[in-house]
Every structure is written in C-alpha cells, then in structure tokens.
Amino acid sequence: GHKKTIAVRIGEQPSSFGHPEKQKKARGNDSTLENMGLSLQDLSADLAKQFNYSKGQGVLIAEVAPDSPASRVGLRPGQLIEEVNQIRIHSLSELKKALKNADNPKQILLRIRAGEFSQYVVLHSK
C-alpha cells in the first residue's frame, strides 16, 4: 500500500447525527431553502474559526443536495450566506425573516462568501 498523511480534527459527534428529523430542526431549515437544496446553520464561534469567518458574519451552508437549484449555481458546503435579497443577515432567524418578506420567494438573490471572495447568485426554486 501507499503511505498517506491526513489531517484529522477530533470533536464530539452531534446528538442529531444520523437522525434526519433532528438535523433539520437543529439547522432550522426553511421549506423555501429545502426546496432549493440547502441545509443551513448559524455560524458558531467554533465554525467561524474552522472556516476562517467571523462569528455572526452570516449563515453557513451545511449541505447542498445533488442536482438541486443550489448545486446548479455552484453553492457548496462551507460557504457563507451574507445577504438575502440585498438584506444583510447574521443568523438563521434574520435569513428566515428576509425570505418571509421576499417579493418573489421562488427567486432569491444571495450574496455568498467563500474565503476572501463574495459573489451574488440567484436561486430559482424547483
């Protein structure tokens, strides 16, 4: 065999691991975003450090469903949603409020951060 060095981060397994219903509740998903293939979570201090963001900078993309509207526009786990329809967001509750007040919930403008770079993407629901 070949030798391979890998980096490992040791931590506790979330209590919701392996329980999809608990995971959905823990992440506070909104049906609009689920329809677009996104699972999100608030950016905790630990996650902010892990992904090199600042706590409260936005909402973290935890999962992207394959062949979903989100995956088709290039969204990936570990990216950060900073704005929804040009409204700055810092938490899942702010994101949900912005979605609730959206003129067209089937078409959402997001500002996404990946590392040092931000870009706008438009998500269209299925």
Protein backbone atom coordinates (compact mmCIF):
# COMPACT_ATOMS: atom_id res chain seq x y z
CA GLY A 1 0.00 0.00 0.00
CA HIS A 2 0.84 3.68 -0.15
CA LYS A 3 1.51 5.93 2.81
CA LYS A 4 -0.85 8.85 3.12
CA THR A 5 -0.92 11.63 5.70
CA ILE A 6 -4.30 13.11 6.55
CA ALA A 7 -5.32 15.91 8.89
CA VAL A 8 -7.89 14.88 11.50
CA ARG A 9 -9.98 17.16 13.67
CA ILE A 10 -11.20 15.50 16.84
CA GLY A 11 -14.54 16.57 18.28
CA GLU A 12 -17.83 15.29 19.58
CA GLN A 13 -20.40 13.77 17.29
CA PRO A 14 -23.56 15.94 17.26
CA SER A 15 -26.51 14.30 19.01
CA SER A 16 -28.55 14.84 15.82
CA PHE A 17 -26.07 12.81 13.71
CA GLY A 18 -27.89 10.01 11.90
CA HIS A 19 -31.32 11.41 12.77
CA PRO A 20 -32.53 13.46 9.76
CA GLU A 21 -35.51 14.97 11.61
CA LYS A 22 -33.28 16.19 14.44
CA GLN A 23 -30.76 17.54 11.92
CA LYS A 24 -33.46 19.55 10.16
CA LYS A 25 -34.67 21.03 13.44
CA ALA A 26 -31.12 21.75 14.59
CA ARG A 27 -30.35 23.59 11.40
CA GLY A 28 -33.64 25.44 11.36
CA ASN A 29 -34.26 24.84 7.68
CA ASP A 30 -36.90 26.79 5.85
CA SER A 31 -39.05 24.95 3.30
CA THR A 32 -38.08 27.54 0.65
CA LEU A 33 -34.42 26.70 1.10
CA GLU A 34 -35.04 22.96 1.38
CA ASN A 35 -36.82 23.13 -1.98
CA MET A 36 -33.69 24.75 -3.38
CA GLY A 37 -31.43 22.05 -1.92
CA LEU A 38 -29.87 23.90 1.03
CA SER A 39 -29.33 22.93 4.66
CA LEU A 40 -28.05 25.82 6.75
CA GLN A 41 -26.86 26.52 10.27
CA ASP A 42 -25.93 29.52 12.37
CA LEU A 43 -22.24 30.35 12.36
CA SER A 44 -21.00 29.46 15.86
CA ALA A 45 -17.63 30.67 17.14
CA ASP A 46 -16.13 27.21 16.50
CA LEU A 47 -17.48 27.00 12.95
CA ALA A 48 -16.37 30.57 12.24
CA LYS A 49 -12.84 29.67 13.32
CA GLN A 50 -12.87 26.41 11.34
CA PHE A 51 -13.93 28.16 8.11
CA ASN A 52 -11.97 31.39 8.76
CA TYR A 53 -15.04 33.63 9.11
CA SER A 54 -16.17 35.95 11.91
CA LYS A 55 -18.96 34.85 14.26
CA GLY A 56 -22.23 36.42 13.15
CA GLN A 57 -20.87 37.19 9.68
CA GLY A 58 -23.68 35.19 8.04
CA VAL A 59 -25.28 31.76 7.85
CA LEU A 60 -23.21 28.68 7.00
CA ILE A 61 -24.18 26.33 4.19
CA ALA A 62 -24.03 22.90 5.86
CA GLU A 63 -25.23 20.71 2.97
CA VAL A 64 -26.16 21.10 -0.68
CA ALA A 65 -28.38 18.46 -2.28
CA PRO A 66 -27.00 16.97 -5.52
CA ASP A 67 -28.69 18.20 -8.71
CA SER A 68 -30.61 20.89 -6.81
CA PRO A 69 -31.05 24.55 -7.77
CA ALA A 70 -28.38 25.38 -5.15
CA SER A 71 -25.84 22.92 -6.59
CA ARG A 72 -26.52 24.10 -10.15
CA VAL A 73 -25.49 27.68 -9.26
CA GLY A 74 -22.32 26.39 -7.60
CA LEU A 75 -23.20 26.58 -3.90
CA ARG A 76 -21.09 24.30 -1.70
CA PRO A 77 -20.93 23.34 1.99
CA GLY A 78 -18.69 25.71 3.94
CA GLN A 79 -19.76 28.80 2.04
CA LEU A 80 -21.47 31.63 3.89
CA ILE A 81 -24.71 33.44 3.04
CA GLU A 82 -24.20 37.11 3.92
CA GLU A 83 -27.23 38.71 2.23
CA VAL A 84 -30.70 37.66 1.12
CA ASN A 85 -32.28 39.95 -1.49
CA GLN A 86 -29.74 42.66 -0.56
CA ILE A 87 -30.63 42.47 3.15
CA ARG A 88 -27.62 41.81 5.41
CA ILE A 89 -28.18 38.74 7.59
CA HIS A 90 -26.29 37.49 10.66
CA SER A 91 -28.40 34.49 11.74
CA LEU A 92 -30.92 31.91 10.59
CA SER A 93 -33.74 33.91 12.16
CA GLU A 94 -32.76 37.00 10.14
CA LEU A 95 -32.48 34.87 6.99
CA LYS A 96 -35.98 33.43 7.55
CA LYS A 97 -37.38 36.93 8.10
CA ALA A 98 -35.78 38.14 4.85
CA LEU A 99 -37.27 35.16 2.98
CA LYS A 100 -40.69 35.72 4.52
CA ASN A 101 -40.66 39.34 3.33
CA ALA A 102 -39.38 38.48 -0.16
CA ASP A 103 -41.41 39.82 -3.09
CA ASN A 104 -40.79 36.61 -5.04
CA PRO A 105 -39.87 33.63 -2.82
CA LYS A 106 -39.28 31.47 -5.93
CA GLN A 107 -36.34 33.67 -6.97
CA ILE A 108 -33.85 34.69 -4.29
CA LEU A 109 -30.72 36.82 -4.64
CA LEU A 110 -27.94 35.66 -2.28
CA ARG A 111 -24.54 37.15 -1.56
CA ILE A 112 -22.24 34.20 -0.91
CA ARG A 113 -18.77 34.31 0.66
CA ALA A 114 -16.15 31.65 0.05
CA GLY A 115 -12.94 32.55 1.86
CA GLU A 116 -11.98 36.11 0.92
CA PHE A 117 -14.31 36.37 -2.07
CA SER A 118 -18.00 37.23 -2.34
CA GLN A 119 -20.37 36.79 -5.25
CA TYR A 120 -24.06 37.15 -5.94
CA VAL A 121 -26.14 34.19 -7.14
CA VAL A 122 -29.82 33.92 -7.97
CA LEU A 123 -31.60 30.81 -6.74
CA HIS A 124 -34.75 29.67 -8.54
CA SER A 125 -36.98 27.15 -6.79
CA LYS A 126 -37.94 23.89 -8.50
